[in-house]
Amino acid sequence: MSSALYRLGRTAFARRRAVIGAWLGLLVLVGALAGLLGGKLDNSVTIPGTESQAALDHLAATFPEAAGTTAQVLVVGQDGNHVDEPEVVAAVDDAIEASTQVDGVTSAVSPFDTETPGASAVSDDGEAALVTISLEGEGVSIGSDVKDRLRDIADDLDAALPDGYDATIGGQLYSQEFPGLTVTEALGVVVAFIVLLLTLGSFAAAGMPLLNALLGVGLSTLLVLVAAAFTSVTSTTPLLSLMLGLAVGIDYALFIVSRHREMLATGLAPDEAAARANATAGSAVIFAGLTVMIALVGLGVAGIPFLTVMGVAGAVAVGVAVLVSITLVPAMLGVAGEKLRPRPSRRARRAAADPDTAAAPPAPTAQATGDDWDLPAHHNRFFAGWVRLATARPWVTVVVTVGALLALAFPALDLRLALPDAGVSPTDSSQRITYDRITEHFGPGANGPLVVTGSIVTSDDPLQLMEDVADELRALPGVEDVPLSTPNASIDTGIVQVVPTTGPTDPETAELVQAIRDLRPQILEEHGFDLSVTGFTAVGIDVSAKLGAALLPFAVFVVGLSLVLLTMVFRSVAVPLKATLGYLLSVAAAFGVVTSVFEHGVAADLLHVSRQGPIISFMPIVLMGVLFGLAMDYEVFLVSRMREDYVHSGKARQSVATGFVGSAKVVTAAAVIMVAVFFAFVPEGDINIKPIALGLAVGVAVDAFIVRMTLVPAVMQILGDRAWWMPRSLDRVLPSFDVEGEALHRELSMARWPEDPDVVVAARDLRLAAADGTDVINLAVRRGDALVAHADEPARVAALLLTIAGRLAPAGGDLKVDGYLLPVRAAAVRRRVGYVDLRTEGVDALDAAVAERPAVLAVDRTDLVTDPHERAHVAAAVARAVESGTTLLLGVVGTTPADDLLPADTPVTTLAPQTGVLA
């Protein structure tokens, strides 16, 4: 993969105008498509298959006025004033009459109606009256025009009331508002630019990651809006997509630009530096992006539609960021050219000006002082001191860091989940004021009554049946009141309204829901009423329960995925285990901090948390998915540099230090940017995003600075060479993911071999994987020549031809075919080298292979062609191949000559048993 990215980087650098133009054109095209389709966002949070959702769907067909959304207008008398004053009653009646004229309103019940069952809604102290307005459909599907009209009616009522009375509006309709962006989120981008400027030291270099991220975010957000025209997309989804796309878009570009400047500092030309940066850092970007995407798509494990859409949208944002980074960044590097080349340091300039200083012996290195380090001459002293401190007493570091993380995680034992209601809205909002006043005058349960429903078609006395069921429910602990029990107009469905003693998100309310459901068999047997519990509160409880149940399967999915992916990347058993345990510690710490803030109230005022209580239900699973990918980012960028140094030096403990110093600066910058972008969504963020953003900000900070940059070096120091151990059987089974660009380094280092450009097949100390390891082959076959390989065993000659043809990886040594190094460029070799086994395919296959005019053609078991006519046929095909410039490789078992198959003037190289090459 690194080789493909190398070529992609070179191409994008050379054709920079076309690449930049293509991305801008795509942005305009998708923007036009989004405007044309006009997709709308909603906050529908439903889970098909739950009891509450099934009952709600049934009510929508049989009892629509009970299945819709309600708004609540609350009239409160101040200083002991009672609401039954004639002027107040008249103003309320006028407001009720006005609200019934609003489109979508099915009913508005007067709180002063004492004749209709369940209609009276005056508080026991007489100081508050509650008007319930019923509307068709879910609250999220009701347009803002209806909400604004009802707000105006409530404002008019407030103005019409005598002095000493107030009217506010709230309820389910206003419990979830569409989130939007604020100036605070832009501050995260400002912080990101400052960090980029300090890290890269150039305005041009610092601007590239921002441009990269903004283009990617713009494209992914527009794609979400296009998707909204075809499926339900919550308003939280584009915010999550924006937050993720902005963070990873900046970070991924930062990694590539930073590596490009490192390459330029070594004296490479800009195009070569861009290509190599894209090949090395770009490989890590692709792997990191894939882990984030897979984890986000894995949110579908929960089986919850809105969460699946959210995960897919986030994955698309990350995928776009990856694609933009590995194409647009090299193109922008091409525009910048030499401008990004770092200036020599003062030390280097002094050395250039004073040759005597340059010739002076170097200062003692860490290796000379006994630390077994060999850091670069101009290494970062701060990060060298950091890694020295972390690894000096590695066991102490492990105990302290793990203990600190467990302490941060401890509050997570109190983590409670629920869907947000109006109680978490800003304290000065109308819906929050209404919510708090209802709690004060009617009790917390009045903010989220339960609806018990069932079929009554078999009942002879439906009115008495509903009253009997209501009496059964009144007797349950936790029930404050049962104000309504009635059948529908067609007398086939009945509902009972149950007001709990506790609020919608209180755990005791969930216990009451379960108690009612446990009562089902008894009520069915005694009254023939097969009840179901639904309503806004019950739906939220079921959503939270299902999300909680999905957390463990998703955690197993994420942990298993991390083990497999990291084993593929690092070819190690210990490194993936360490990385996964570190990720779990980061997640636990993030959960603990979020619980401390949102449930225990720690720094709640500072972060503008309006009320302590349960955390939004999908926070844990979204945080786990996103943080998994980001944690793997830092693991890959940090540890891959350690592995790169270990591959080159073979010194495990020294590589911990050199790899850390070489990558810590960019990892630190990336983490600071991530934290800034995520934390910017906390102070003024939407209540759905706020806990997720805080959890991600804390999780990234903990994972980057405590786990990856402190705990990981200590563990790697303890493990030493054992960190890179992997069973050979597992190594053979798992595909290789060359994140470090090891294959590319090898390919570039051998670019000038062989020296003769006419040599099409070159082997140096080549060992064959299918042989017993005794064959060591050295050869050079020029273009248009022929190689005849003899062996005593069919497997030996087949192994040689299959290896040269790119079908079999060599066991060792160097092999180049038509300029492509094997096994790095095996795919390219397979496209250029034909292979025919005359034993299984016959002479007709040889004709087809020759017709394709390959650069090299391998023909095995020519010794089996003994019939004179067939041998003449093969010779004619071989002659056509030679005439077209194809280099021939002929495999022979035994000593049967193959000269008669070749044109008389063809130069031939022979490998035979007597030479000791193939025994």
mmCIF file of C-alpha atoms in Angstrom, residues 246-542:
data_model
loop_
_atom_site.group_PDB
_atom_site.id
_atom_site.type_symbol
_atom_site.label_atom_id
_atom_site.label_comp_id
_atom_site.label_asym_id
_atom_site.label_seq_id
_atom_site.Cartn_x
_atom_site.Cartn_y
_atom_site.Cartn_z
ATOM 1 C CA LEU A 246 -13.007 18.731 11.560
ATOM 2 C CA ALA A 247 -10.839 16.975 14.155
ATOM 3 C CA VAL A 248 -9.560 14.095 12.027
ATOM 4 C CA GLY A 249 -9.266 16.248 8.895
ATOM 5 C CA ILE A 250 -6.870 18.608 10.672
ATOM 6 C CA ASP A 251 -4.944 15.798 12.333
ATOM 7 C CA TYR A 252 -4.525 13.612 9.259
ATOM 8 C CA ALA A 253 -3.245 16.508 7.185
ATOM 9 C CA LEU A 254 -0.954 17.518 10.043
ATOM 10 C CA PHE A 255 0.696 14.080 10.043
ATOM 11 C CA ILE A 256 1.385 14.237 6.302
ATOM 12 C CA VAL A 257 2.579 17.866 6.261
ATOM 13 C CA SER A 258 4.810 17.274 9.271
ATOM 14 C CA ARG A 259 6.423 14.217 7.680
ATOM 15 C CA HIS A 260 6.856 16.186 4.418
ATOM 16 C CA ARG A 261 8.800 18.895 6.253
ATOM 17 C CA GLU A 262 10.957 16.227 7.913
ATOM 18 C CA MET A 263 11.773 14.852 4.470
ATOM 19 C CA LEU A 264 12.545 18.320 3.135
ATOM 20 C CA ALA A 265 14.910 18.887 6.063
ATOM 21 C CA THR A 266 16.982 15.903 4.883
ATOM 22 C CA GLY A 267 17.541 17.589 1.516
ATOM 23 C CA LEU A 268 14.971 15.740 -0.617
ATOM 24 C CA ALA A 269 13.298 17.513 -3.526
ATOM 25 C CA PRO A 270 9.712 18.682 -2.769
ATOM 26 C CA ASP A 271 8.057 16.143 -5.100
ATOM 27 C CA GLU A 272 10.020 13.240 -3.621
ATOM 28 C CA ALA A 273 9.393 14.469 -0.067
ATOM 29 C CA ALA A 274 5.641 14.741 -0.716
ATOM 30 C CA ALA A 275 5.527 11.264 -2.237
ATOM 31 C CA ARG A 276 7.416 9.689 0.665
ATOM 32 C CA ALA A 277 5.344 11.564 3.243
ATOM 33 C CA ASN A 278 2.180 10.339 1.572
ATOM 34 C CA ALA A 279 3.545 6.795 1.522
ATOM 35 C CA THR A 280 4.522 6.681 5.203
ATOM 36 C CA ALA A 281 2.237 9.060 7.105
ATOM 37 C CA GLY A 282 -0.485 8.436 4.511
ATOM 38 C CA SER A 283 -0.420 4.711 5.258
ATOM 39 C CA ALA A 284 -0.940 5.434 8.942
ATOM 40 C CA VAL A 285 -3.736 7.870 8.041
ATOM 41 C CA ILE A 286 -5.554 5.210 6.033
ATOM 42 C CA PHE A 287 -5.249 2.640 8.797
ATOM 43 C CA ALA A 288 -6.326 5.109 11.469
ATOM 44 C CA GLY A 289 -9.242 6.268 9.348
ATOM 45 C CA LEU A 290 -10.351 2.706 8.671
ATOM 46 C CA THR A 291 -10.394 1.888 12.371
ATOM 47 C CA VAL A 292 -12.555 4.937 13.112
ATOM 48 C CA MET A 293 -14.894 4.110 10.223
ATOM 49 C CA ILE A 294 -15.283 0.451 11.159
ATOM 50 C CA ALA A 295 -15.956 1.362 14.778
ATOM 51 C CA LEU A 296 -18.566 3.956 13.759
ATOM 52 C CA VAL A 297 -20.300 1.618 11.336
ATOM 53 C CA GLY A 298 -20.191 -0.928 14.157
ATOM 54 C CA LEU A 299 -22.727 1.255 15.988
ATOM 55 C CA GLY A 300 -25.245 -0.656 13.880
ATOM 56 C CA VAL A 301 -24.610 -3.608 16.210
ATOM 57 C CA ALA A 302 -27.132 -1.996 18.558
ATOM 58 C CA GLY A 303 -29.894 -2.437 15.965
ATOM 59 C CA ILE A 304 -31.142 1.116 16.475
ATOM 60 C CA PRO A 305 -31.895 2.980 13.216
ATOM 61 C CA PHE A 306 -31.036 6.531 14.311
ATOM 62 C CA LEU A 307 -27.769 5.345 15.859
ATOM 63 C CA THR A 308 -26.857 3.389 12.733
ATOM 64 C CA VAL A 309 -27.456 6.479 10.581
ATOM 65 C CA MET A 310 -25.360 8.545 12.995
ATOM 66 C CA GLY A 311 -22.524 6.028 12.810
ATOM 67 C CA VAL A 312 -22.618 5.813 9.021
ATOM 68 C CA ALA A 313 -22.628 9.608 8.721
ATOM 69 C CA GLY A 314 -19.631 9.843 11.038
ATOM 70 C CA ALA A 315 -17.846 7.119 9.080
ATOM 71 C CA VAL A 316 -18.498 8.997 5.827
ATOM 72 C CA ALA A 317 -17.041 12.163 7.358
ATOM 73 C CA VAL A 318 -13.893 10.295 8.400
ATOM 74 C CA GLY A 319 -13.649 8.519 5.044
ATOM 75 C CA VAL A 320 -13.890 11.826 3.187
ATOM 76 C CA ALA A 321 -11.207 13.260 5.486
ATOM 77 C CA VAL A 322 -8.902 10.349 4.616
ATOM 78 C CA LEU A 323 -9.444 10.658 0.858
ATOM 79 C CA VAL A 324 -8.977 14.415 0.917
ATOM 80 C CA SER A 325 -5.829 14.101 3.035
ATOM 81 C CA ILE A 326 -3.994 11.640 0.765
ATOM 82 C CA THR A 327 -4.848 13.548 -2.424
ATOM 83 C CA LEU A 328 -5.461 17.229 -1.674
ATOM 84 C CA VAL A 329 -2.570 17.595 0.796
ATOM 85 C CA PRO A 330 0.094 16.408 -1.708
ATOM 86 C CA ALA A 331 -1.478 18.764 -4.261
ATOM 87 C CA MET A 332 -1.234 21.697 -1.834
ATOM 88 C CA LEU A 333 2.343 20.675 -1.057
ATOM 89 C CA GLY A 334 2.977 20.979 -4.777
ATOM 90 C CA VAL A 335 1.578 24.517 -4.769
ATOM 91 C CA ALA A 336 3.822 25.447 -1.816
ATOM 92 C CA GLY A 337 6.936 23.902 -3.350
ATOM 93 C CA GLU A 338 10.139 25.048 -1.660
ATOM 94 C CA LYS A 339 8.306 27.416 0.717
ATOM 95 C CA LEU A 340 7.819 24.659 3.288
ATOM 96 C CA ARG A 341 11.474 23.661 3.515
ATOM 97 C CA PRO A 342 12.521 24.271 7.157
ATOM 98 C CA ARG A 343 15.224 26.820 7.731
ATOM 99 C CA PRO A 344 18.449 25.490 9.233
ATOM 100 C CA SER A 345 18.623 25.827 13.000
ATOM 101 C CA ARG A 346 20.947 28.390 14.592
ATOM 102 C CA ARG A 347 23.289 25.580 15.549
ATOM 103 C CA ALA A 348 23.431 24.365 11.975
ATOM 104 C CA ARG A 349 23.988 27.889 10.622
ATOM 105 C CA ARG A 350 26.828 28.471 13.102
ATOM 106 C CA ALA A 351 28.358 25.137 12.117
ATOM 107 C CA ALA A 352 28.186 26.096 8.443
ATOM 108 C CA ALA A 353 29.780 29.464 9.148
ATOM 109 C CA ASP A 354 32.507 28.019 11.398
ATOM 110 C CA PRO A 355 34.040 24.800 9.972
ATOM 111 C CA ASP A 356 36.071 24.302 13.155
ATOM 112 C CA THR A 357 32.849 24.041 15.157
ATOM 113 C CA ALA A 358 31.463 21.572 12.642
ATOM 114 C CA ALA A 359 34.564 19.410 13.029
ATOM 115 C CA ALA A 360 34.384 19.373 16.818
ATOM 116 C CA PRO A 361 33.439 16.081 18.425
ATOM 117 C CA PRO A 362 29.719 15.704 19.128
ATOM 118 C CA ALA A 363 28.371 16.186 22.613
ATOM 119 C CA PRO A 364 27.932 13.018 24.625
ATOM 120 C CA THR A 365 24.694 11.236 23.696
ATOM 121 C CA ALA A 366 22.383 9.253 25.935
ATOM 122 C CA GLN A 367 24.096 6.121 24.660
ATOM 123 C CA ALA A 368 27.419 7.342 26.043
ATOM 124 C CA THR A 369 25.881 7.862 29.457
ATOM 125 C CA GLY A 370 24.596 4.310 29.622
ATOM 126 C CA ASP A 371 20.968 4.728 28.590
ATOM 127 C CA ASP A 372 21.509 2.783 25.365
ATOM 128 C CA TRP A 373 19.950 5.595 23.360
ATOM 129 C CA ASP A 374 21.117 7.055 20.083
ATOM 130 C CA LEU A 375 18.943 10.113 19.633
ATOM 131 C CA PRO A 376 19.282 12.429 16.624
ATOM 132 C CA ALA A 377 21.770 15.261 17.041
ATOM 133 C CA HIS A 378 19.044 17.941 17.145
ATOM 134 C CA HIS A 379 16.344 16.017 19.004
ATOM 135 C CA ASN A 380 13.575 17.665 21.015
ATOM 136 C CA ARG A 381 14.924 17.885 24.562
ATOM 137 C CA PHE A 382 11.489 18.264 26.165
ATOM 138 C CA PHE A 383 10.178 14.994 24.757
ATOM 139 C CA ALA A 384 13.528 13.290 25.365
ATOM 140 C CA GLY A 385 13.150 14.238 29.027
ATOM 141 C CA TRP A 386 9.516 13.029 28.982
ATOM 142 C CA VAL A 387 10.369 9.563 27.669
ATOM 143 C CA ARG A 388 13.393 9.339 29.974
ATOM 144 C CA LEU A 389 11.153 10.055 32.965
ATOM 145 C CA ALA A 390 8.518 7.554 31.806
ATOM 146 C CA THR A 391 11.026 4.753 31.246
ATOM 147 C CA ALA A 392 13.512 5.357 34.061
ATOM 148 C CA ARG A 393 11.325 3.448 36.544
ATOM 149 C CA PRO A 394 8.870 1.734 34.192
ATOM 150 C CA TRP A 395 7.040 -0.292 36.856
ATOM 151 C CA VAL A 396 6.480 2.842 38.945
ATOM 152 C CA THR A 397 5.130 4.630 35.863
ATOM 153 C CA VAL A 398 2.722 1.781 35.142
ATOM 154 C CA VAL A 399 1.392 1.636 38.717
ATOM 155 C CA VAL A 400 0.980 5.424 39.043
ATOM 156 C CA THR A 401 -0.697 5.964 35.667
ATOM 157 C CA VAL A 402 -3.050 2.981 35.985
ATOM 158 C CA GLY A 403 -3.952 4.040 39.530
ATOM 159 C CA ALA A 404 -4.688 7.609 38.389
ATOM 160 C CA LEU A 405 -6.867 6.399 35.513
ATOM 161 C CA LEU A 406 -8.826 4.051 37.774
ATOM 162 C CA ALA A 407 -9.414 6.962 40.173
ATOM 163 C CA LEU A 408 -10.776 9.059 37.298
ATOM 164 C CA ALA A 409 -12.962 6.142 36.222
ATOM 165 C CA PHE A 410 -14.417 5.424 39.671
ATOM 166 C CA PRO A 411 -17.406 7.842 39.387
ATOM 167 C CA ALA A 412 -18.555 5.922 36.304
ATOM 168 C CA LEU A 413 -20.043 3.322 38.667
ATOM 169 C CA ASP A 414 -22.876 5.847 39.155
ATOM 170 C CA LEU A 415 -23.442 6.345 35.411
ATOM 171 C CA ARG A 416 -27.166 6.549 34.593
ATOM 172 C CA LEU A 417 -28.586 6.831 31.068
ATOM 173 C CA ALA A 418 -31.782 8.404 29.747
ATOM 174 C CA LEU A 419 -33.065 10.448 26.849
ATOM 175 C CA PRO A 420 -33.033 14.171 27.656
ATOM 176 C CA ASP A 421 -36.251 16.046 28.406
ATOM 177 C CA ALA A 422 -37.054 19.704 28.983
ATOM 178 C CA GLY A 423 -35.462 19.456 32.415
ATOM 179 C CA VAL A 424 -32.022 19.778 30.855
ATOM 180 C CA SER A 425 -32.886 22.823 28.747
ATOM 181 C CA PRO A 426 -31.315 26.182 29.651
ATOM 182 C CA THR A 427 -32.737 27.526 32.911
ATOM 183 C CA ASP A 428 -34.050 30.702 31.268
ATOM 184 C CA SER A 429 -35.927 28.904 28.472
ATOM 185 C CA SER A 430 -39.730 28.754 28.491
ATOM 186 C CA GLN A 431 -39.778 24.944 28.375
ATOM 187 C CA ARG A 432 -37.423 24.666 31.352
ATOM 188 C CA ILE A 433 -39.416 27.200 33.402
ATOM 189 C CA THR A 434 -42.610 25.299 32.605
ATOM 190 C CA TYR A 435 -40.963 21.993 33.508
ATOM 191 C CA ASP A 436 -39.754 23.265 36.889
ATOM 192 C CA ARG A 437 -43.096 24.902 37.734
ATOM 193 C CA ILE A 438 -45.039 21.741 36.860
ATOM 194 C CA THR A 439 -42.728 19.811 39.161
ATOM 195 C CA GLU A 440 -43.363 22.350 41.928
ATOM 196 C CA HIS A 441 -47.166 22.428 41.673
ATOM 197 C CA PHE A 442 -48.149 19.042 40.228
ATOM 198 C CA GLY A 443 -45.199 16.820 41.082
ATOM 199 C CA PRO A 444 -42.319 15.616 38.872
ATOM 200 C CA GLY A 445 -44.367 12.815 37.317
ATOM 201 C CA ALA A 446 -46.721 15.296 35.612
ATOM 202 C CA ASN A 447 -43.875 16.144 33.217
ATOM 203 C CA GLY A 448 -43.874 12.618 31.811
ATOM 204 C CA PRO A 449 -47.126 10.672 32.341
ATOM 205 C CA LEU A 450 -47.293 7.068 31.183
ATOM 206 C CA VAL A 451 -49.904 5.736 28.786
ATOM 207 C CA VAL A 452 -51.225 2.221 29.364
ATOM 208 C CA THR A 453 -53.150 0.903 26.387
ATOM 209 C CA GLY A 454 -54.693 -2.301 25.069
ATOM 210 C CA SER A 455 -57.524 -3.777 23.014
ATOM 211 C CA ILE A 456 -61.064 -3.822 24.494
ATOM 212 C CA VAL A 457 -62.989 -5.306 21.563
ATOM 213 C CA THR A 458 -64.030 -8.380 23.606
ATOM 214 C CA SER A 459 -65.411 -6.385 26.549
ATOM 215 C CA ASP A 460 -69.167 -6.075 27.190
ATOM 216 C CA ASP A 461 -68.682 -3.022 29.433
ATOM 217 C CA PRO A 462 -65.615 -1.080 28.176
ATOM 218 C CA LEU A 463 -66.161 1.875 30.532
ATOM 219 C CA GLN A 464 -66.208 -0.339 33.603
ATOM 220 C CA LEU A 465 -63.248 -2.313 32.238
ATOM 221 C CA MET A 466 -61.135 0.821 31.937
ATOM 222 C CA GLU A 467 -62.089 1.905 35.460
ATOM 223 C CA ASP A 468 -61.166 -1.539 36.847
ATOM 224 C CA VAL A 469 -57.773 -1.392 35.142
ATOM 225 C CA ALA A 470 -57.245 2.121 36.508
ATOM 226 C CA ASP A 471 -57.976 0.871 40.045
ATOM 227 C CA GLU A 472 -55.387 -1.910 39.626
ATOM 228 C CA LEU A 473 -52.789 0.643 38.543
ATOM 229 C CA ARG A 474 -53.592 3.101 41.342
ATOM 230 C CA ALA A 475 -52.603 0.444 43.841
ATOM 231 C CA LEU A 476 -49.028 0.198 42.523
ATOM 232 C CA PRO A 477 -46.228 1.868 44.494
ATOM 233 C CA GLY A 478 -44.860 4.890 42.675
ATOM 234 C CA VAL A 479 -48.202 5.950 41.143
ATOM 235 C CA GLU A 480 -49.186 9.514 42.037
ATOM 236 C CA ASP A 481 -52.476 9.650 40.147
ATOM 237 C CA VAL A 482 -54.517 8.009 37.389
ATOM 238 C CA PRO A 483 -56.440 10.995 36.029
ATOM 239 C CA LEU A 484 -57.763 9.404 32.849
ATOM 240 C CA SER A 485 -59.108 5.976 31.813
ATOM 241 C CA THR A 486 -61.221 5.915 28.691
ATOM 242 C CA PRO A 487 -61.933 3.977 25.471
ATOM 243 C CA ASN A 488 -61.590 5.530 22.041
ATOM 244 C CA ALA A 489 -64.542 6.611 19.902
ATOM 245 C CA SER A 490 -64.817 3.243 18.140
ATOM 246 C CA ILE A 491 -64.600 1.415 21.500
ATOM 247 C CA ASP A 492 -61.866 -0.988 20.380
ATOM 248 C CA THR A 493 -58.866 0.521 22.213
ATOM 249 C CA GLY A 494 -58.596 1.887 25.725
ATOM 250 C CA ILE A 495 -55.992 4.061 27.410
ATOM 251 C CA VAL A 496 -55.150 4.775 31.029
ATOM 252 C CA GLN A 497 -52.982 7.754 31.902
ATOM 253 C CA VAL A 498 -50.655 7.116 34.852
ATOM 254 C CA VAL A 499 -48.802 9.935 36.589
ATOM 255 C CA PRO A 500 -45.716 8.620 38.448
ATOM 256 C CA THR A 501 -44.465 10.116 41.693
ATOM 257 C CA THR A 502 -41.038 10.619 40.084
ATOM 258 C CA GLY A 503 -39.765 12.435 37.002
ATOM 259 C CA PRO A 504 -39.357 11.007 33.488
ATOM 260 C CA THR A 505 -35.631 10.248 33.863
ATOM 261 C CA ASP A 506 -35.753 9.017 37.455
ATOM 262 C CA PRO A 507 -34.767 5.332 37.914
ATOM 263 C CA GLU A 508 -37.915 4.813 40.018
ATOM 264 C CA THR A 509 -40.038 5.702 36.986
ATOM 265 C CA ALA A 510 -38.343 2.948 35.006
ATOM 266 C CA GLU A 511 -39.080 0.592 37.890
ATOM 267 C CA LEU A 512 -42.751 1.616 37.761
ATOM 268 C CA VAL A 513 -42.893 0.894 34.025
ATOM 269 C CA GLN A 514 -41.498 -2.562 34.663
ATOM 270 C CA ALA A 515 -43.967 -3.101 37.554
ATOM 271 C CA ILE A 516 -46.900 -2.263 35.255
ATOM 272 C CA ARG A 517 -45.586 -4.678 32.638
ATOM 273 C CA ASP A 518 -45.154 -7.365 35.290
ATOM 274 C CA LEU A 519 -48.839 -6.857 36.104
ATOM 275 C CA ARG A 520 -49.875 -7.778 32.556
ATOM 276 C CA PRO A 521 -50.566 -11.522 33.153
ATOM 277 C CA GLN A 522 -52.776 -10.765 36.166
ATOM 278 C CA ILE A 523 -54.799 -8.051 34.420
ATOM 279 C CA LEU A 524 -55.127 -10.197 31.299
ATOM 280 C CA GLU A 525 -56.486 -13.100 33.355
ATOM 281 C CA GLU A 526 -58.842 -11.018 35.505
ATOM 282 C CA HIS A 527 -60.034 -8.400 33.038
ATOM 283 C CA GLY A 528 -59.070 -9.681 29.565
ATOM 284 C CA PHE A 529 -56.992 -6.518 28.973
ATOM 285 C CA ASP A 530 -53.591 -7.184 27.340
ATOM 286 C CA LEU A 531 -51.864 -3.989 28.345
ATOM 287 C CA SER A 532 -48.812 -2.231 26.917
ATOM 288 C CA VAL A 533 -46.983 0.779 28.362
ATOM 289 C CA THR A 534 -46.085 3.619 26.031
ATOM 290 C CA GLY A 535 -45.849 7.391 25.893
ATOM 291 C CA PHE A 536 -42.909 9.756 25.643
ATOM 292 C CA THR A 537 -41.431 8.625 28.960
ATOM 293 C CA ALA A 538 -41.824 4.882 28.297
ATOM 294 C CA VAL A 539 -40.267 5.228 24.833
ATOM 295 C CA GLY A 540 -37.273 6.970 26.378
ATOM 296 C CA ILE A 541 -36.921 4.259 29.008
ATOM 297 C CA ASP A 542 -37.023 1.504 26.352
#
